[in-house]
Amino acid sequence: MNEEEEEDEDTVLNRLSLRRTWESSPHPYLFFNSDHFTFTFLGFFIQRATGNLIDQQTGMLLEQGIMAQNLYDGLVRNRAPLQENFDCLPRDQKILKLCNIMGIEFPHDPDSTYELTTDNVKKIMAIYMRFRCDIPVIVMGETGCGKTRLVKFMCALQSPPGVNVNNMILMKVM
């Protein structure tokens, strides 16, 4: 191969390689709920004094000065949860927030043993939003990291309470 072909191959490989992992990247989300009036913050908070966007889990500055103080104060007056920590909410509130985003009429807890951490809920929402936009999803990860359990919980949450619907097919791809 000459130098140009080698450079082209490197460019293609760099483009196709995994650039970052879920764990090494912040995922701040602002979801407009299915009621078309409310929204849900997940994974970040905004500092009133500076207007900075801060990652809740790491405390890392994500974006500087994104909100003016008067807008922040107006949102707080309208009960926007700008400082809410999802991990500190009671389980029923976590389920309610998930259901509000997903448009589920009858909030229920399909599996009380499933841990609803901010990270798990972000992953559920990332999958859900892509499905909603007809974007295919591939869930990848090490064996035993919780991929199947996460998707099962998401499917069960969307099924009516007390109704056993088989809406998930497992395939092993090797």
PDB file of C-alpha atoms in Angstrom:
ATOM      1  CA  MET A   1       0.000   0.000   0.000  1.00  0.00           C
ATOM      2  CA  ASN A   2       1.175   3.474  -0.668  1.00  0.00           C
ATOM      3  CA  GLU A   3       0.985   6.297   1.873  1.00  0.00           C
ATOM      4  CA  GLU A   4      -2.392   7.647   0.660  1.00  0.00           C
ATOM      5  CA  GLU A   5      -4.112   4.251   0.857  1.00  0.00           C
ATOM      6  CA  GLU A   6      -2.716   3.693   4.354  1.00  0.00           C
ATOM      7  CA  GLU A   7      -4.000   7.116   5.437  1.00  0.00           C
ATOM      8  CA  ASP A   8      -7.465   6.368   3.996  1.00  0.00           C
ATOM      9  CA  GLU A   9      -7.567   3.035   5.841  1.00  0.00           C
ATOM     10  CA  ASP A  10      -6.637   4.753   9.112  1.00  0.00           C
ATOM     11  CA  THR A  11      -9.343   7.362   8.557  1.00  0.00           C
ATOM     12  CA  VAL A  12     -11.989   4.666   7.988  1.00  0.00           C
ATOM     13  CA  LEU A  13     -10.851   2.671  11.031  1.00  0.00           C
ATOM     14  CA  ASN A  14     -10.925   5.758  13.264  1.00  0.00           C
ATOM     15  CA  ARG A  15     -14.422   6.601  12.073  1.00  0.00           C
ATOM     16  CA  LEU A  16     -15.715   3.070  12.738  1.00  0.00           C
ATOM     17  CA  SER A  17     -14.021   2.535  16.086  1.00  0.00           C
ATOM     18  CA  LEU A  18     -15.817   3.105  19.366  1.00  0.00           C
ATOM     19  CA  ARG A  19     -14.960   6.668  20.297  1.00  0.00           C
ATOM     20  CA  ARG A  20     -16.138   6.694  23.884  1.00  0.00           C
ATOM     21  CA  THR A  21     -17.857   4.500  26.401  1.00  0.00           C
ATOM     22  CA  TRP A  22     -21.087   5.218  28.234  1.00  0.00           C
ATOM     23  CA  GLU A  23     -19.287   5.372  31.563  1.00  0.00           C
ATOM     24  CA  SER A  24     -16.706   7.934  30.432  1.00  0.00           C
ATOM     25  CA  SER A  25     -19.218  10.451  29.074  1.00  0.00           C
ATOM     26  CA  PRO A  26     -21.770  12.659  30.810  1.00  0.00           C
ATOM     27  CA  HIS A  27     -25.391  12.280  29.715  1.00  0.00           C
ATOM     28  CA  PRO A  28     -27.465  15.279  30.798  1.00  0.00           C
ATOM     29  CA  TYR A  29     -31.078  14.932  29.664  1.00  0.00           C
ATOM     30  CA  LEU A  30     -34.008  17.320  29.515  1.00  0.00           C
ATOM     31  CA  PHE A  31     -37.141  15.385  28.555  1.00  0.00           C
ATOM     32  CA  PHE A  32     -40.354  17.049  27.500  1.00  0.00           C
ATOM     33  CA  ASN A  33     -43.007  14.844  29.055  1.00  0.00           C
ATOM     34  CA  SER A  34     -45.801  13.250  27.083  1.00  0.00           C
ATOM     35  CA  ASP A  35     -48.353  15.670  28.589  1.00  0.00           C
ATOM     36  CA  HIS A  36     -46.753  18.428  26.433  1.00  0.00           C
ATOM     37  CA  PHE A  37     -46.675  20.827  29.405  1.00  0.00           C
ATOM     38  CA  THR A  38     -44.020  19.573  31.805  1.00  0.00           C
ATOM     39  CA  PHE A  39     -40.441  18.431  31.533  1.00  0.00           C
ATOM     40  CA  THR A  40     -37.999  16.289  33.475  1.00  0.00           C
ATOM     41  CA  PHE A  41     -34.335  16.985  34.172  1.00  0.00           C
ATOM     42  CA  LEU A  42     -32.079  13.986  34.569  1.00  0.00           C
ATOM     43  CA  GLY A  43     -28.377  13.832  35.296  1.00  0.00           C
ATOM     44  CA  PHE A  44     -27.543  17.481  35.762  1.00  0.00           C
ATOM     45  CA  PHE A  45     -28.270  20.596  37.735  1.00  0.00           C
ATOM     46  CA  ILE A  46     -27.809  24.287  37.079  1.00  0.00           C
ATOM     47  CA  GLN A  47     -26.027  26.608  39.466  1.00  0.00           C
ATOM     48  CA  ARG A  48     -28.133  29.670  40.155  1.00  0.00           C
ATOM     49  CA  ALA A  49     -25.261  32.145  40.650  1.00  0.00           C
ATOM     50  CA  THR A  50     -23.249  31.187  37.553  1.00  0.00           C
ATOM     51  CA  GLY A  51     -25.837  29.554  35.295  1.00  0.00           C
ATOM     52  CA  ASN A  52     -23.395  26.674  34.789  1.00  0.00           C
ATOM     53  CA  LEU A  53     -24.581  23.211  33.788  1.00  0.00           C
ATOM     54  CA  ILE A  54     -23.050  20.649  36.181  1.00  0.00           C
ATOM     55  CA  ASP A  55     -23.020  16.844  35.935  1.00  0.00           C
ATOM     56  CA  GLN A  56     -24.786  15.507  39.046  1.00  0.00           C
ATOM     57  CA  GLN A  57     -22.717  12.387  39.468  1.00  0.00           C
ATOM     58  CA  THR A  58     -19.210  13.789  38.918  1.00  0.00           C
ATOM     59  CA  GLY A  59     -19.661  17.492  39.675  1.00  0.00           C
ATOM     60  CA  MET A  60     -17.937  18.213  36.361  1.00  0.00           C
ATOM     61  CA  LEU A  61     -18.698  21.477  34.544  1.00  0.00           C
ATOM     62  CA  LEU A  62     -20.510  20.555  31.319  1.00  0.00           C
ATOM     63  CA  GLU A  63     -21.397  23.985  29.971  1.00  0.00           C
ATOM     64  CA  GLN A  64     -20.599  27.414  31.277  1.00  0.00           C
ATOM     65  CA  GLY A  65     -23.199  30.163  31.706  1.00  0.00           C
ATOM     66  CA  ILE A  66     -26.108  28.551  29.877  1.00  0.00           C
ATOM     67  CA  MET A  67     -28.840  30.196  31.945  1.00  0.00           C
ATOM     68  CA  ALA A  68     -29.410  33.729  33.184  1.00  0.00           C
ATOM     69  CA  GLN A  69     -30.403  34.200  36.838  1.00  0.00           C
ATOM     70  CA  ASN A  70     -33.809  35.668  36.000  1.00  0.00           C
ATOM     71  CA  LEU A  71     -34.667  32.623  33.856  1.00  0.00           C
ATOM     72  CA  TYR A  72     -33.479  30.313  36.648  1.00  0.00           C
ATOM     73  CA  ASP A  73     -35.635  32.181  39.195  1.00  0.00           C
ATOM     74  CA  GLY A  74     -38.651  32.049  36.863  1.00  0.00           C
ATOM     75  CA  LEU A  75     -38.278  28.304  36.400  1.00  0.00           C
ATOM     76  CA  VAL A  76     -37.972  27.779  40.162  1.00  0.00           C
ATOM     77  CA  ARG A  77     -41.137  29.862  40.726  1.00  0.00           C
ATOM     78  CA  ASN A  78     -42.878  27.511  38.277  1.00  0.00           C
ATOM     79  CA  ARG A  79     -41.625  24.494  40.245  1.00  0.00           C
ATOM     80  CA  ALA A  80     -39.024  23.304  37.733  1.00  0.00           C
ATOM     81  CA  PRO A  81     -36.780  20.837  39.585  1.00  0.00           C
ATOM     82  CA  LEU A  82     -33.429  22.433  38.665  1.00  0.00           C
ATOM     83  CA  GLN A  83     -31.609  21.005  41.711  1.00  0.00           C
ATOM     84  CA  GLU A  84     -33.373  17.637  41.993  1.00  0.00           C
ATOM     85  CA  ASN A  85     -31.206  14.574  42.572  1.00  0.00           C
ATOM     86  CA  PHE A  86     -32.931  11.558  40.989  1.00  0.00           C
ATOM     87  CA  ASP A  87     -31.035   9.046  43.134  1.00  0.00           C
ATOM     88  CA  CYS A  88     -32.424  10.657  46.318  1.00  0.00           C
ATOM     89  CA  LEU A  89     -36.084  10.398  45.251  1.00  0.00           C
ATOM     90  CA  PRO A  90     -38.333   7.682  46.699  1.00  0.00           C
ATOM     91  CA  ARG A  91     -38.963   4.768  44.324  1.00  0.00           C
ATOM     92  CA  ASP A  92     -42.579   5.737  43.586  1.00  0.00           C
ATOM     93  CA  GLN A  93     -41.424   9.196  42.457  1.00  0.00           C
ATOM     94  CA  LYS A  94     -38.780   7.649  40.206  1.00  0.00           C
ATOM     95  CA  ILE A  95     -41.412   5.400  38.603  1.00  0.00           C
ATOM     96  CA  LEU A  96     -43.763   8.366  38.198  1.00  0.00           C
ATOM     97  CA  LYS A  97     -41.059  10.406  36.444  1.00  0.00           C
ATOM     98  CA  LEU A  98     -40.296   7.519  34.072  1.00  0.00           C
ATOM     99  CA  CYS A  99     -43.990   7.061  33.311  1.00  0.00           C
ATOM    100  CA  ASN A 100     -44.487  10.807  32.718  1.00  0.00           C
ATOM    101  CA  ILE A 101     -41.707  10.843  30.146  1.00  0.00           C
ATOM    102  CA  MET A 102     -42.876   7.656  28.436  1.00  0.00           C
ATOM    103  CA  GLY A 103     -46.568   8.589  28.445  1.00  0.00           C
ATOM    104  CA  ILE A 104     -47.631   5.625  30.562  1.00  0.00           C
ATOM    105  CA  GLU A 105     -51.152   6.272  31.889  1.00  0.00           C
ATOM    106  CA  PHE A 106     -51.110   3.897  34.839  1.00  0.00           C
ATOM    107  CA  PRO A 107     -47.793   4.162  36.707  1.00  0.00           C
ATOM    108  CA  HIS A 108     -46.793   0.851  38.251  1.00  0.00           C
ATOM    109  CA  ASP A 109     -43.640  -0.871  39.415  1.00  0.00           C
ATOM    110  CA  PRO A 110     -43.203  -4.046  37.353  1.00  0.00           C
ATOM    111  CA  ASP A 111     -40.161  -5.272  39.303  1.00  0.00           C
ATOM    112  CA  SER A 112     -39.477  -3.885  42.764  1.00  0.00           C
ATOM    113  CA  THR A 113     -36.100  -5.668  42.832  1.00  0.00           C
ATOM    114  CA  TYR A 114     -34.746  -3.683  39.865  1.00  0.00           C
ATOM    115  CA  GLU A 115     -32.520  -0.806  41.031  1.00  0.00           C
ATOM    116  CA  LEU A 116     -33.594   2.496  39.499  1.00  0.00           C
ATOM    117  CA  THR A 117     -30.375   4.496  39.517  1.00  0.00           C
ATOM    118  CA  THR A 118     -29.875   7.661  37.501  1.00  0.00           C
ATOM    119  CA  ASP A 119     -27.600   5.715  35.176  1.00  0.00           C
ATOM    120  CA  ASN A 120     -30.146   2.925  34.565  1.00  0.00           C
ATOM    121  CA  VAL A 121     -32.940   5.419  33.932  1.00  0.00           C
ATOM    122  CA  LYS A 122     -30.744   7.386  31.499  1.00  0.00           C
ATOM    123  CA  LYS A 123     -30.089   4.179  29.577  1.00  0.00           C
ATOM    124  CA  ILE A 124     -33.799   3.293  29.521  1.00  0.00           C
ATOM    125  CA  MET A 125     -34.625   6.771  28.271  1.00  0.00           C
ATOM    126  CA  ALA A 126     -31.881   6.698  25.626  1.00  0.00           C
ATOM    127  CA  ILE A 127     -33.292   3.421  24.271  1.00  0.00           C
ATOM    128  CA  TYR A 128     -36.900   4.621  24.522  1.00  0.00           C
ATOM    129  CA  MET A 129     -36.258   7.917  22.719  1.00  0.00           C
ATOM    130  CA  ARG A 130     -34.457   6.168  19.885  1.00  0.00           C
ATOM    131  CA  PHE A 131     -37.312   3.673  19.492  1.00  0.00           C
ATOM    132  CA  ARG A 132     -39.784   6.557  19.476  1.00  0.00           C
ATOM    133  CA  CYS A 133     -37.903   8.055  16.516  1.00  0.00           C
ATOM    134  CA  ASP A 134     -37.666   4.690  14.720  1.00  0.00           C
ATOM    135  CA  ILE A 135     -33.903   4.512  15.248  1.00  0.00           C
ATOM    136  CA  PRO A 136     -32.571   0.955  15.638  1.00  0.00           C
ATOM    137  CA  VAL A 137     -30.850   0.200  18.937  1.00  0.00           C
ATOM    138  CA  ILE A 138     -28.035  -2.186  19.768  1.00  0.00           C
ATOM    139  CA  VAL A 139     -27.382  -2.706  23.467  1.00  0.00           C
ATOM    140  CA  MET A 140     -23.797  -3.750  24.083  1.00  0.00           C
ATOM    141  CA  GLY A 141     -21.815  -4.571  27.183  1.00  0.00           C
ATOM    142  CA  GLU A 142     -19.950  -7.189  29.122  1.00  0.00           C
ATOM    143  CA  THR A 143     -21.663 -10.429  30.073  1.00  0.00           C
ATOM    144  CA  GLY A 144     -23.693  -9.936  33.250  1.00  0.00           C
ATOM    145  CA  CYS A 145     -23.719  -6.124  33.224  1.00  0.00           C
ATOM    146  CA  GLY A 146     -27.548  -5.925  33.218  1.00  0.00           C
ATOM    147  CA  LYS A 147     -28.524  -5.384  29.583  1.00  0.00           C
ATOM    148  CA  THR A 148     -31.324  -7.974  29.532  1.00  0.00           C
ATOM    149  CA  ARG A 149     -32.708  -6.957  32.915  1.00  0.00           C
ATOM    150  CA  LEU A 150     -32.785  -3.284  31.890  1.00  0.00           C
ATOM    151  CA  VAL A 151     -34.690  -4.029  28.674  1.00  0.00           C
ATOM    152  CA  LYS A 152     -37.064  -6.433  30.473  1.00  0.00           C
ATOM    153  CA  PHE A 153     -37.869  -3.734  33.038  1.00  0.00           C
ATOM    154  CA  MET A 154     -38.444  -1.169  30.291  1.00  0.00           C
ATOM    155  CA  CYS A 155     -40.796  -3.535  28.421  1.00  0.00           C
ATOM    156  CA  ALA A 156     -42.703  -4.514  31.574  1.00  0.00           C
ATOM    157  CA  LEU A 157     -43.124  -0.857  32.537  1.00  0.00           C
ATOM    158  CA  GLN A 158     -44.803  -0.163  29.191  1.00  0.00           C
ATOM    159  CA  SER A 159     -47.186  -3.112  29.525  1.00  0.00           C
ATOM    160  CA  PRO A 160     -50.456  -2.505  31.398  1.00  0.00           C
ATOM    161  CA  PRO A 161     -50.316  -3.485  35.075  1.00  0.00           C
ATOM    162  CA  GLY A 162     -51.332  -7.076  35.705  1.00  0.00           C
ATOM    163  CA  VAL A 163     -51.277  -8.010  32.014  1.00  0.00           C
ATOM    164  CA  ASN A 164     -48.663 -10.521  30.918  1.00  0.00           C
ATOM    165  CA  VAL A 165     -47.561  -9.443  27.426  1.00  0.00           C
ATOM    166  CA  ASN A 166     -44.645 -11.079  25.649  1.00  0.00           C
ATOM    167  CA  ASN A 167     -43.146  -7.979  24.043  1.00  0.00           C
ATOM    168  CA  MET A 168     -39.483  -8.952  24.164  1.00  0.00           C
ATOM    169  CA  ILE A 169     -37.614 -11.527  22.128  1.00  0.00           C
ATOM    170  CA  LEU A 170     -34.098 -12.501  23.218  1.00  0.00           C
ATOM    171  CA  MET A 171     -31.542 -13.336  20.541  1.00  0.00           C
ATOM    172  CA  LYS A 172     -27.978 -14.452  21.133  1.00  0.00           C
ATOM    173  CA  VAL A 173     -25.691 -13.191  18.392  1.00  0.00           C
ATOM    174  CA  MET A 174     -22.213 -14.620  18.174  1.00  0.00           C
TER     175      MET A 174
END
